[in-house]
Amino acid sequence: MNRALIDNNALSNLIKNNITEDIIMGKILPGEKLIETKYAEAFGTSRAPIREAFYLLSLEGFVEKIPRKGTVVRGYSAEEIKDLLMIRCFLENLAIEKLEHQDISQDLVKMEQLLTAMEARGSEKEYAKLNYDFHSRLVTASRSDVLENMYAKLGVPLLSVQTIAFMEGQNMKQSLAEHKQIVRLLREKNFAEAKQLLDTHNKAVFPRIEKYLEKKGSGAK
């Protein structure tokens, strides 16, 4: 295979990952236009790898190409956000049902490491990212490629929603306490109670998001 093509593909993925991280951390907001020349200058490259990076982002649903406007970071409607949260609950419930038949000892170690990082978090955005990693590890522990791949596609939109859900400090404290309890129950092999707590934990996000959307719709500060 052509070495230049390999290098361009690697650069495109690097640029895509860089933009993805900026979206996750809120440095690029929904509705914001991505400008090819800006990234070409920043990475010291031609526009070709930038266009490929934008294309990869569009495939993953992070951005959309709008006629006469260009490539724009995607926003989500209230209905889409609710659908996203329902899908998340469904996939995680399926995943935790499979844990009883897996060796999850190493996964639990990773979860406990994430809990330590969550306790030392600096902002709701950082906490949301760690929270996403925690739940992703739970799905990974199911050893189901189908569930893991489907969950990965929720990606940035789920992170954005979770950031909103953690805007109030007490929500992060409650979330952390429930994460610790879920890990404890899994270590005790109390899978039924762990699943019940996980479902309650996930569904608690719904009223927080609805409250945020109502305030946003009314223009409240």
mmCIF file with all atom_site columns, C-alpha atoms in Angstrom:
data_model
loop_
_atom_site.group_PDB
_atom_site.id
_atom_site.type_symbol
_atom_site.label_atom_id
_atom_site.label_alt_id
_atom_site.label_comp_id
_atom_site.label_asym_id
_atom_site.label_entity_id
_atom_site.label_seq_id
_atom_site.pdbx_PDB_ins_code
_atom_site.Cartn_x
_atom_site.Cartn_y
_atom_site.Cartn_z
_atom_site.occupancy
_atom_site.B_iso_or_equiv
_atom_site.pdbx_formal_charge
_atom_site.auth_seq_id
_atom_site.auth_comp_id
_atom_site.auth_asym_id
_atom_site.auth_atom_id
_atom_site.pdbx_PDB_model_num
ATOM 1   C CA . MET A 1 1   ? 0.000   0.000   0.000  1.00 0.00 ? 1   MET A CA 1
ATOM 2   C CA . ASN A 1 2   ? 1.164   3.551   -0.774 1.00 0.00 ? 2   ASN A CA 1
ATOM 3   C CA . ARG A 1 3   ? 3.075   4.989   2.229  1.00 0.00 ? 3   ARG A CA 1
ATOM 4   C CA . ALA A 1 4   ? 1.663   8.472   1.613  1.00 0.00 ? 4   ALA A CA 1
ATOM 5   C CA . LEU A 1 5   ? -1.874  7.048   1.777  1.00 0.00 ? 5   LEU A CA 1
ATOM 6   C CA . ILE A 1 6   ? -1.085  5.345   5.092  1.00 0.00 ? 6   ILE A CA 1
ATOM 7   C CA . ASP A 1 7   ? 0.365   8.578   6.477  1.00 0.00 ? 7   ASP A CA 1
ATOM 8   C CA . ASN A 1 8   ? -2.677  10.580  5.336  1.00 0.00 ? 8   ASN A CA 1
ATOM 9   C CA . ASN A 1 9   ? -5.055  8.057   6.919  1.00 0.00 ? 9   ASN A CA 1
ATOM 10  C CA . ALA A 1 10  ? -3.128  8.220   10.199 1.00 0.00 ? 10  ALA A CA 1
ATOM 11  C CA . LEU A 1 11  ? -3.172  12.027  10.121 1.00 0.00 ? 11  LEU A CA 1
ATOM 12  C CA . SER A 1 12  ? -6.891  12.100  9.330  1.00 0.00 ? 12  SER A CA 1
ATOM 13  C CA . ASN A 1 13  ? -7.599  9.887   12.338 1.00 0.00 ? 13  ASN A CA 1
ATOM 14  C CA . LEU A 1 14  ? -5.359  12.048  14.537 1.00 0.00 ? 14  LEU A CA 1
ATOM 15  C CA . ILE A 1 15  ? -7.251  15.179  13.462 1.00 0.00 ? 15  ILE A CA 1
ATOM 16  C CA . LYS A 1 16  ? -10.604 13.427  13.918 1.00 0.00 ? 16  LYS A CA 1
ATOM 17  C CA . ASN A 1 17  ? -9.637  12.347  17.435 1.00 0.00 ? 17  ASN A CA 1
ATOM 18  C CA . ASN A 1 18  ? -8.460  15.867  18.260 1.00 0.00 ? 18  ASN A CA 1
ATOM 19  C CA . ILE A 1 19  ? -11.763 17.394  17.156 1.00 0.00 ? 19  ILE A CA 1
ATOM 20  C CA . THR A 1 20  ? -13.733 14.665  18.953 1.00 0.00 ? 20  THR A CA 1
ATOM 21  C CA . GLU A 1 21  ? -11.934 15.460  22.206 1.00 0.00 ? 21  GLU A CA 1
ATOM 22  C CA . ASP A 1 22  ? -12.672 19.181  21.772 1.00 0.00 ? 22  ASP A CA 1
ATOM 23  C CA . ILE A 1 23  ? -16.367 18.401  21.253 1.00 0.00 ? 23  ILE A CA 1
ATOM 24  C CA . ILE A 1 24  ? -16.427 16.132  24.309 1.00 0.00 ? 24  ILE A CA 1
ATOM 25  C CA . MET A 1 25  ? -14.784 18.759  26.495 1.00 0.00 ? 25  MET A CA 1
ATOM 26  C CA . GLY A 1 26  ? -17.119 21.495  25.243 1.00 0.00 ? 26  GLY A CA 1
ATOM 27  C CA . LYS A 1 27  ? -14.419 23.485  23.433 1.00 0.00 ? 27  LYS A CA 1
ATOM 28  C CA . ILE A 1 28  ? -16.469 23.173  20.233 1.00 0.00 ? 28  ILE A CA 1
ATOM 29  C CA . LEU A 1 29  ? -20.208 23.669  20.687 1.00 0.00 ? 29  LEU A CA 1
ATOM 30  C CA . PRO A 1 30  ? -23.245 22.354  18.739 1.00 0.00 ? 30  PRO A CA 1
ATOM 31  C CA . GLY A 1 31  ? -23.911 24.547  15.723 1.00 0.00 ? 31  GLY A CA 1
ATOM 32  C CA . GLU A 1 32  ? -20.291 25.655  15.437 1.00 0.00 ? 32  GLU A CA 1
ATOM 33  C CA . LYS A 1 33  ? -18.740 25.444  11.969 1.00 0.00 ? 33  LYS A CA 1
ATOM 34  C CA . LEU A 1 34  ? -15.510 23.519  11.421 1.00 0.00 ? 34  LEU A CA 1
ATOM 35  C CA . ILE A 1 35  ? -13.142 25.410  9.115  1.00 0.00 ? 35  ILE A CA 1
ATOM 36  C CA . GLU A 1 36  ? -10.769 23.423  6.926  1.00 0.00 ? 36  GLU A CA 1
ATOM 37  C CA . THR A 1 37  ? -8.082  26.119  6.688  1.00 0.00 ? 37  THR A CA 1
ATOM 38  C CA . LYS A 1 38  ? -7.914  26.475  10.480 1.00 0.00 ? 38  LYS A CA 1
ATOM 39  C CA . TYR A 1 39  ? -7.104  22.792  10.967 1.00 0.00 ? 39  TYR A CA 1
ATOM 40  C CA . ALA A 1 40  ? -4.805  22.655  7.927  1.00 0.00 ? 40  ALA A CA 1
ATOM 41  C CA . GLU A 1 41  ? -2.709  25.429  9.476  1.00 0.00 ? 41  GLU A CA 1
ATOM 42  C CA . ALA A 1 42  ? -2.835  23.912  12.954 1.00 0.00 ? 42  ALA A CA 1
ATOM 43  C CA . PHE A 1 43  ? -1.613  20.510  11.739 1.00 0.00 ? 43  PHE A CA 1
ATOM 44  C CA . GLY A 1 44  ? 0.667   21.823  8.995  1.00 0.00 ? 44  GLY A CA 1
ATOM 45  C CA . THR A 1 45  ? -1.013  19.816  6.269  1.00 0.00 ? 45  THR A CA 1
ATOM 46  C CA . SER A 1 46  ? -3.055  20.151  3.103  1.00 0.00 ? 46  SER A CA 1
ATOM 47  C CA . ARG A 1 47  ? -6.843  20.167  3.149  1.00 0.00 ? 47  ARG A CA 1
ATOM 48  C CA . ALA A 1 48  ? -7.138  16.541  1.986  1.00 0.00 ? 48  ALA A CA 1
ATOM 49  C CA . PRO A 1 49  ? -6.577  14.918  5.439  1.00 0.00 ? 49  PRO A CA 1
ATOM 50  C CA . ILE A 1 50  ? -8.839  17.581  6.974  1.00 0.00 ? 50  ILE A CA 1
ATOM 51  C CA . ARG A 1 51  ? -11.676 16.713  4.600  1.00 0.00 ? 51  ARG A CA 1
ATOM 52  C CA . GLU A 1 52  ? -11.183 13.013  5.374  1.00 0.00 ? 52  GLU A CA 1
ATOM 53  C CA . ALA A 1 53  ? -11.289 13.767  9.125  1.00 0.00 ? 53  ALA A CA 1
ATOM 54  C CA . PHE A 1 54  ? -14.538 15.723  8.664  1.00 0.00 ? 54  PHE A CA 1
ATOM 55  C CA . TYR A 1 55  ? -15.952 12.812  6.664  1.00 0.00 ? 55  TYR A CA 1
ATOM 56  C CA . LEU A 1 56  ? -15.054 10.341  9.455  1.00 0.00 ? 56  LEU A CA 1
ATOM 57  C CA . LEU A 1 57  ? -16.693 12.628  12.006 1.00 0.00 ? 57  LEU A CA 1
ATOM 58  C CA . SER A 1 58  ? -19.864 12.735  9.902  1.00 0.00 ? 58  SER A CA 1
ATOM 59  C CA . LEU A 1 59  ? -19.950 8.927   9.685  1.00 0.00 ? 59  LEU A CA 1
ATOM 60  C CA . GLU A 1 60  ? -19.823 8.753   13.481 1.00 0.00 ? 60  GLU A CA 1
ATOM 61  C CA . GLY A 1 61  ? -22.607 11.351  13.799 1.00 0.00 ? 61  GLY A CA 1
ATOM 62  C CA . PHE A 1 62  ? -20.503 14.060  15.432 1.00 0.00 ? 62  PHE A CA 1
ATOM 63  C CA . VAL A 1 63  ? -20.956 16.589  12.634 1.00 0.00 ? 63  VAL A CA 1
ATOM 64  C CA . GLU A 1 64  ? -23.193 17.147  9.625  1.00 0.00 ? 64  GLU A CA 1
ATOM 65  C CA . LYS A 1 65  ? -22.566 18.812  6.292  1.00 0.00 ? 65  LYS A CA 1
ATOM 66  C CA . ILE A 1 66  ? -25.125 21.552  5.618  1.00 0.00 ? 66  ILE A CA 1
ATOM 67  C CA . PRO A 1 67  ? -25.487 22.995  2.087  1.00 0.00 ? 67  PRO A CA 1
ATOM 68  C CA . ARG A 1 68  ? -24.057 26.527  1.747  1.00 0.00 ? 68  ARG A CA 1
ATOM 69  C CA . LYS A 1 69  ? -22.885 26.431  5.370  1.00 0.00 ? 69  LYS A CA 1
ATOM 70  C CA . GLY A 1 70  ? -20.283 23.675  5.556  1.00 0.00 ? 70  GLY A CA 1
ATOM 71  C CA . THR A 1 71  ? -19.430 21.114  8.223  1.00 0.00 ? 71  THR A CA 1
ATOM 72  C CA . VAL A 1 72  ? -21.193 21.885  11.494 1.00 0.00 ? 72  VAL A CA 1
ATOM 73  C CA . VAL A 1 73  ? -21.085 20.232  14.928 1.00 0.00 ? 73  VAL A CA 1
ATOM 74  C CA . ARG A 1 74  ? -24.369 18.440  15.415 1.00 0.00 ? 74  ARG A CA 1
ATOM 75  C CA . GLY A 1 75  ? -26.961 19.353  18.021 1.00 0.00 ? 75  GLY A CA 1
ATOM 76  C CA . TYR A 1 76  ? -29.750 17.058  19.221 1.00 0.00 ? 76  TYR A CA 1
ATOM 77  C CA . SER A 1 77  ? -33.474 17.614  19.694 1.00 0.00 ? 77  SER A CA 1
ATOM 78  C CA . ALA A 1 78  ? -35.284 16.829  22.953 1.00 0.00 ? 78  ALA A CA 1
ATOM 79  C CA . GLU A 1 79  ? -36.820 13.721  21.360 1.00 0.00 ? 79  GLU A CA 1
ATOM 80  C CA . GLU A 1 80  ? -33.436 12.513  20.102 1.00 0.00 ? 80  GLU A CA 1
ATOM 81  C CA . ILE A 1 81  ? -31.916 12.998  23.564 1.00 0.00 ? 81  ILE A CA 1
ATOM 82  C CA . LYS A 1 82  ? -34.702 10.917  25.132 1.00 0.00 ? 82  LYS A CA 1
ATOM 83  C CA . ASP A 1 83  ? -34.186 8.197   22.518 1.00 0.00 ? 83  ASP A CA 1
ATOM 84  C CA . LEU A 1 84  ? -30.448 8.262   23.216 1.00 0.00 ? 84  LEU A CA 1
ATOM 85  C CA . LEU A 1 85  ? -30.989 7.749   26.942 1.00 0.00 ? 85  LEU A CA 1
ATOM 86  C CA . MET A 1 86  ? -33.477 4.930   26.333 1.00 0.00 ? 86  MET A CA 1
ATOM 87  C CA . ILE A 1 87  ? -30.985 3.143   24.078 1.00 0.00 ? 87  ILE A CA 1
ATOM 88  C CA . ARG A 1 88  ? -28.273 3.594   26.687 1.00 0.00 ? 88  ARG A CA 1
ATOM 89  C CA . CYS A 1 89  ? -30.460 2.014   29.398 1.00 0.00 ? 89  CYS A CA 1
ATOM 90  C CA . PHE A 1 90  ? -31.374 -0.885  27.124 1.00 0.00 ? 90  PHE A CA 1
ATOM 91  C CA . LEU A 1 91  ? -27.765 -1.678  26.135 1.00 0.00 ? 91  LEU A CA 1
ATOM 92  C CA . GLU A 1 92  ? -26.422 -1.446  29.688 1.00 0.00 ? 92  GLU A CA 1
ATOM 93  C CA . ASN A 1 93  ? -29.216 -3.633  31.039 1.00 0.00 ? 93  ASN A CA 1
ATOM 94  C CA . LEU A 1 94  ? -28.379 -6.261  28.419 1.00 0.00 ? 94  LEU A CA 1
ATOM 95  C CA . ALA A 1 95  ? -24.683 -5.987  29.263 1.00 0.00 ? 95  ALA A CA 1
ATOM 96  C CA . ILE A 1 96  ? -25.073 -6.428  33.013 1.00 0.00 ? 96  ILE A CA 1
ATOM 97  C CA . GLU A 1 97  ? -27.235 -9.523  32.466 1.00 0.00 ? 97  GLU A CA 1
ATOM 98  C CA . LYS A 1 98  ? -24.212 -11.198 30.852 1.00 0.00 ? 98  LYS A CA 1
ATOM 99  C CA . LEU A 1 99  ? -21.736 -10.446 33.644 1.00 0.00 ? 99  LEU A CA 1
ATOM 100 C CA . GLU A 1 100 ? -22.760 -13.427 35.771 1.00 0.00 ? 100 GLU A CA 1
ATOM 101 C CA . HIS A 1 101 ? -21.164 -15.745 33.215 1.00 0.00 ? 101 HIS A CA 1
ATOM 102 C CA . GLN A 1 102 ? -17.911 -13.771 32.759 1.00 0.00 ? 102 GLN A CA 1
ATOM 103 C CA . ASP A 1 103 ? -14.682 -13.304 34.681 1.00 0.00 ? 103 ASP A CA 1
ATOM 104 C CA . ILE A 1 104 ? -14.923 -9.583  35.419 1.00 0.00 ? 104 ILE A CA 1
ATOM 105 C CA . SER A 1 105 ? -12.183 -9.320  38.062 1.00 0.00 ? 105 SER A CA 1
ATOM 106 C CA . GLN A 1 106 ? -9.919  -7.174  35.869 1.00 0.00 ? 106 GLN A CA 1
ATOM 107 C CA . ASP A 1 107 ? -12.850 -5.055  34.723 1.00 0.00 ? 107 ASP A CA 1
ATOM 108 C CA . LEU A 1 108 ? -13.697 -4.325  38.359 1.00 0.00 ? 108 LEU A CA 1
ATOM 109 C CA . VAL A 1 109 ? -10.095 -3.228  38.977 1.00 0.00 ? 109 VAL A CA 1
ATOM 110 C CA . LYS A 1 110 ? -10.408 -0.791  36.049 1.00 0.00 ? 110 LYS A CA 1
ATOM 111 C CA . MET A 1 111 ? -13.746 0.472   37.375 1.00 0.00 ? 111 MET A CA 1
ATOM 112 C CA . GLU A 1 112 ? -12.210 1.099   40.809 1.00 0.00 ? 112 GLU A CA 1
ATOM 113 C CA . GLN A 1 113 ? -9.370  3.046   39.184 1.00 0.00 ? 113 GLN A CA 1
ATOM 114 C CA . LEU A 1 114 ? -11.940 5.167   37.383 1.00 0.00 ? 114 LEU A CA 1
ATOM 115 C CA . LEU A 1 115 ? -13.777 5.748   40.675 1.00 0.00 ? 115 LEU A CA 1
ATOM 116 C CA . THR A 1 116 ? -10.553 7.114   42.180 1.00 0.00 ? 116 THR A CA 1
ATOM 117 C CA . ALA A 1 117 ? -10.184 9.490   39.231 1.00 0.00 ? 117 ALA A CA 1
ATOM 118 C CA . MET A 1 118 ? -13.850 10.512  39.519 1.00 0.00 ? 118 MET A CA 1
ATOM 119 C CA . GLU A 1 119 ? -13.326 11.500  43.155 1.00 0.00 ? 119 GLU A CA 1
ATOM 120 C CA . ALA A 1 120 ? -10.490 13.816  42.059 1.00 0.00 ? 120 ALA A CA 1
ATOM 121 C CA . ARG A 1 121 ? -12.400 15.285  39.096 1.00 0.00 ? 121 ARG A CA 1
ATOM 122 C CA . GLY A 1 122 ? -11.914 18.964  38.271 1.00 0.00 ? 122 GLY A CA 1
ATOM 123 C CA . SER A 1 123 ? -15.154 19.796  36.447 1.00 0.00 ? 123 SER A CA 1
ATOM 124 C CA . GLU A 1 124 ? -18.457 18.335  35.321 1.00 0.00 ? 124 GLU A CA 1
ATOM 125 C CA . LYS A 1 125 ? -16.991 17.812  31.832 1.00 0.00 ? 125 LYS A CA 1
ATOM 126 C CA . GLU A 1 126 ? -14.107 15.767  33.211 1.00 0.00 ? 126 GLU A CA 1
ATOM 127 C CA . TYR A 1 127 ? -16.476 13.834  35.450 1.00 0.00 ? 127 TYR A CA 1
ATOM 128 C CA . ALA A 1 128 ? -18.807 13.140  32.503 1.00 0.00 ? 128 ALA A CA 1
ATOM 129 C CA . LYS A 1 129 ? -15.896 11.698  30.499 1.00 0.00 ? 129 LYS A CA 1
ATOM 130 C CA . LEU A 1 130 ? -14.850 9.447   33.394 1.00 0.00 ? 130 LEU A CA 1
ATOM 131 C CA . ASN A 1 131 ? -18.491 8.460   33.918 1.00 0.00 ? 131 ASN A CA 1
ATOM 132 C CA . TYR A 1 132 ? -18.742 7.465   30.256 1.00 0.00 ? 132 TYR A CA 1
ATOM 133 C CA . ASP A 1 133 ? -15.527 5.416   30.598 1.00 0.00 ? 133 ASP A CA 1
ATOM 134 C CA . PHE A 1 134 ? -16.964 3.661   33.679 1.00 0.00 ? 134 PHE A CA 1
ATOM 135 C CA . HIS A 1 135 ? -20.165 2.653   31.911 1.00 0.00 ? 135 HIS A CA 1
ATOM 136 C CA . SER A 1 136 ? -18.216 1.674   28.783 1.00 0.00 ? 136 SER A CA 1
ATOM 137 C CA . ARG A 1 137 ? -16.119 -0.672  30.922 1.00 0.00 ? 137 ARG A CA 1
ATOM 138 C CA . LEU A 1 138 ? -19.320 -2.211  32.246 1.00 0.00 ? 138 LEU A CA 1
ATOM 139 C CA . VAL A 1 139 ? -20.409 -2.914  28.674 1.00 0.00 ? 139 VAL A CA 1
ATOM 140 C CA . THR A 1 140 ? -16.935 -4.208  27.735 1.00 0.00 ? 140 THR A CA 1
ATOM 141 C CA . ALA A 1 141 ? -17.137 -6.652  30.652 1.00 0.00 ? 141 ALA A CA 1
ATOM 142 C CA . SER A 1 142 ? -20.095 -8.349  28.936 1.00 0.00 ? 142 SER A CA 1
ATOM 143 C CA . ARG A 1 143 ? -17.653 -9.662  26.289 1.00 0.00 ? 143 ARG A CA 1
ATOM 144 C CA . SER A 1 144 ? -20.233 -8.883  23.619 1.00 0.00 ? 144 SER A CA 1
ATOM 145 C CA . ASP A 1 145 ? -18.738 -7.225  20.538 1.00 0.00 ? 145 ASP A CA 1
ATOM 146 C CA . VAL A 1 146 ? -22.235 -6.340  19.337 1.00 0.00 ? 146 VAL A CA 1
ATOM 147 C CA . LEU A 1 147 ? -23.139 -4.472  22.529 1.00 0.00 ? 147 LEU A CA 1
ATOM 148 C CA . GLU A 1 148 ? -19.734 -2.818  22.740 1.00 0.00 ? 148 GLU A CA 1
ATOM 149 C CA . ASN A 1 149 ? -19.840 -1.570  19.137 1.00 0.00 ? 149 ASN A CA 1
ATOM 150 C CA . MET A 1 150 ? -23.393 -0.296  19.486 1.00 0.00 ? 150 MET A CA 1
ATOM 151 C CA . TYR A 1 151 ? -22.552 1.474   22.749 1.00 0.00 ? 151 TYR A CA 1
ATOM 152 C CA . ALA A 1 152 ? -19.473 3.111   21.206 1.00 0.00 ? 152 ALA A CA 1
ATOM 153 C CA . LYS A 1 153 ? -21.717 4.696   18.565 1.00 0.00 ? 153 LYS A CA 1
ATOM 154 C CA . LEU A 1 154 ? -23.503 6.667   21.295 1.00 0.00 ? 154 LEU A CA 1
ATOM 155 C CA . GLY A 1 155 ? -20.173 8.391   21.867 1.00 0.00 ? 155 GLY A CA 1
ATOM 156 C CA . VAL A 1 156 ? -20.134 12.181  21.851 1.00 0.00 ? 156 VAL A CA 1
ATOM 157 C CA . PRO A 1 157 ? -23.896 12.789  22.058 1.00 0.00 ? 157 PRO A CA 1
ATOM 158 C CA . LEU A 1 158 ? -24.095 10.661  25.213 1.00 0.00 ? 158 LEU A CA 1
ATOM 159 C CA . LEU A 1 159 ? -21.123 12.505  26.703 1.00 0.00 ? 159 LEU A CA 1
ATOM 160 C CA . SER A 1 160 ? -22.779 15.840  25.960 1.00 0.00 ? 160 SER A CA 1
ATOM 161 C CA . VAL A 1 161 ? -26.000 14.742  27.649 1.00 0.00 ? 161 VAL A CA 1
ATOM 162 C CA . GLN A 1 162 ? -24.100 13.422  30.672 1.00 0.00 ? 162 GLN A CA 1
ATOM 163 C CA . THR A 1 163 ? -22.224 16.720  31.011 1.00 0.00 ? 163 THR A CA 1
ATOM 164 C CA . ILE A 1 164 ? -25.584 18.501  31.276 1.00 0.00 ? 164 ILE A CA 1
ATOM 165 C CA . ALA A 1 165 ? -26.757 15.973  33.877 1.00 0.00 ? 165 ALA A CA 1
ATOM 166 C CA . PHE A 1 166 ? -23.753 16.722  36.100 1.00 0.00 ? 166 PHE A CA 1
ATOM 167 C CA . MET A 1 167 ? -23.987 20.515  36.059 1.00 0.00 ? 167 MET A CA 1
ATOM 168 C CA . GLU A 1 168 ? -25.057 20.467  39.703 1.00 0.00 ? 168 GLU A CA 1
ATOM 169 C CA . GLY A 1 169 ? -22.441 19.243  42.181 1.00 0.00 ? 169 GLY A CA 1
ATOM 170 C CA . GLN A 1 170 ? -24.831 17.076  44.181 1.00 0.00 ? 170 GLN A CA 1
ATOM 171 C CA . ASN A 1 171 ? -25.579 15.050  41.050 1.00 0.00 ? 171 ASN A CA 1
ATOM 172 C CA . MET A 1 172 ? -21.901 14.087  40.778 1.00 0.00 ? 172 MET A CA 1
ATOM 173 C CA . LYS A 1 173 ? -21.781 13.099  44.458 1.00 0.00 ? 173 LYS A CA 1
ATOM 174 C CA . GLN A 1 174 ? -24.882 10.930  44.108 1.00 0.00 ? 174 GLN A CA 1
ATOM 175 C CA . SER A 1 175 ? -23.558 9.403   40.896 1.00 0.00 ? 175 SER A CA 1
ATOM 176 C CA . LEU A 1 176 ? -20.203 8.538   42.472 1.00 0.00 ? 176 LEU A CA 1
ATOM 177 C CA . ALA A 1 177 ? -21.867 6.928   45.501 1.00 0.00 ? 177 ALA A CA 1
ATOM 178 C CA . GLU A 1 178 ? -24.044 4.766   43.234 1.00 0.00 ? 178 GLU A CA 1
ATOM 179 C CA . HIS A 1 179 ? -21.062 3.753   41.088 1.00 0.00 ? 179 HIS A CA 1
ATOM 180 C CA . LYS A 1 180 ? -19.246 2.567   44.198 1.00 0.00 ? 180 LYS A CA 1
ATOM 181 C CA . GLN A 1 181 ? -22.286 0.585   45.277 1.00 0.00 ? 181 GLN A CA 1
ATOM 182 C CA . ILE A 1 182 ? -22.616 -1.036  41.828 1.00 0.00 ? 182 ILE A CA 1
ATOM 183 C CA . VAL A 1 183 ? -18.963 -2.158  41.964 1.00 0.00 ? 183 VAL A CA 1
ATOM 184 C CA . ARG A 1 184 ? -19.449 -3.514  45.487 1.00 0.00 ? 184 ARG A CA 1
ATOM 185 C CA . LEU A 1 185 ? -22.514 -5.510  44.422 1.00 0.00 ? 185 LEU A CA 1
ATOM 186 C CA . LEU A 1 186 ? -20.676 -6.919  41.406 1.00 0.00 ? 186 LEU A CA 1
ATOM 187 C CA . ARG A 1 187 ? -17.752 -7.980  43.611 1.00 0.00 ? 187 ARG A CA 1
ATOM 188 C CA . GLU A 1 188 ? -20.255 -9.735  45.872 1.00 0.00 ? 188 GLU A CA 1
ATOM 189 C CA . LYS A 1 189 ? -21.771 -11.374 42.754 1.00 0.00 ? 189 LYS A CA 1
ATOM 190 C CA . ASN A 1 190 ? -25.126 -9.826  43.616 1.00 0.00 ? 190 ASN A CA 1
ATOM 191 C CA . PHE A 1 191 ? -25.955 -9.301  39.952 1.00 0.00 ? 191 PHE A CA 1
ATOM 192 C CA . ALA A 1 192 ? -29.716 -8.899  40.336 1.00 0.00 ? 192 ALA A CA 1
ATOM 193 C CA . GLU A 1 193 ? -29.392 -6.020  42.797 1.00 0.00 ? 193 GLU A CA 1
ATOM 194 C CA . ALA A 1 194 ? -26.581 -4.475  40.751 1.00 0.00 ? 194 ALA A CA 1
ATOM 195 C CA . LYS A 1 195 ? -28.801 -4.492  37.666 1.00 0.00 ? 195 LYS A CA 1
ATOM 196 C CA . GLN A 1 196 ? -31.689 -2.918  39.574 1.00 0.00 ? 196 GLN A CA 1
ATOM 197 C CA . LEU A 1 197 ? -29.454 -0.160  40.944 1.00 0.00 ? 197 LEU A CA 1
ATOM 198 C CA . LEU A 1 198 ? -27.901 0.471   37.507 1.00 0.00 ? 198 LEU A CA 1
ATOM 199 C CA . ASP A 1 199 ? -31.351 0.842   35.954 1.00 0.00 ? 199 ASP A CA 1
ATOM 200 C CA . THR A 1 200 ? -32.442 3.292   38.667 1.00 0.00 ? 200 THR A CA 1
ATOM 201 C CA . HIS A 1 201 ? -29.114 5.137   38.350 1.00 0.00 ? 201 HIS A CA 1
ATOM 202 C CA . ASN A 1 202 ? -29.491 5.546   34.582 1.00 0.00 ? 202 ASN A CA 1
ATOM 203 C CA . LYS A 1 203 ? -33.140 6.570   34.670 1.00 0.00 ? 203 LYS A CA 1
ATOM 204 C CA . ALA A 1 204 ? -32.362 9.311   37.221 1.00 0.00 ? 204 ALA A CA 1
ATOM 205 C CA . VAL A 1 205 ? -30.759 11.233  34.342 1.00 0.00 ? 205 VAL A CA 1
ATOM 206 C CA . PHE A 1 206 ? -34.120 11.682  32.560 1.00 0.00 ? 206 PHE A CA 1
ATOM 207 C CA . PRO A 1 207 ? -35.679 14.282  34.909 1.00 0.00 ? 207 PRO A CA 1
ATOM 208 C CA . ARG A 1 208 ? -32.408 16.249  35.051 1.00 0.00 ? 208 ARG A CA 1
ATOM 209 C CA . ILE A 1 209 ? -32.283 16.490  31.260 1.00 0.00 ? 209 ILE A CA 1
ATOM 210 C CA . GLU A 1 210 ? -35.984 17.339  31.018 1.00 0.00 ? 210 GLU A CA 1
ATOM 211 C CA . LYS A 1 211 ? -35.468 20.150  33.533 1.00 0.00 ? 211 LYS A CA 1
ATOM 212 C CA . TYR A 1 212 ? -32.525 21.479  31.523 1.00 0.00 ? 212 TYR A CA 1
ATOM 213 C CA . LEU A 1 213 ? -34.462 21.334  28.243 1.00 0.00 ? 213 LEU A CA 1
ATOM 214 C CA . GLU A 1 214 ? -37.433 23.135  29.800 1.00 0.00 ? 214 GLU A CA 1
ATOM 215 C CA . LYS A 1 215 ? -35.188 25.930  31.072 1.00 0.00 ? 215 LYS A CA 1
ATOM 216 C CA . LYS A 1 216 ? -33.420 26.143  27.736 1.00 0.00 ? 216 LYS A CA 1
ATOM 217 C CA . GLY A 1 217 ? -36.740 26.253  25.863 1.00 0.00 ? 217 GLY A CA 1
ATOM 218 C CA . SER A 1 218 ? -38.079 29.045  28.064 1.00 0.00 ? 218 SER A CA 1
ATOM 219 C CA . GLY A 1 219 ? -34.847 31.009  27.766 1.00 0.00 ? 219 GLY A CA 1
ATOM 220 C CA . ALA A 1 220 ? -34.242 30.813  31.520 1.00 0.00 ? 220 ALA A CA 1
ATOM 221 C CA . LYS A 1 221 ? -30.743 31.424  32.818 1.00 0.00 ? 221 LYS A CA 1
#
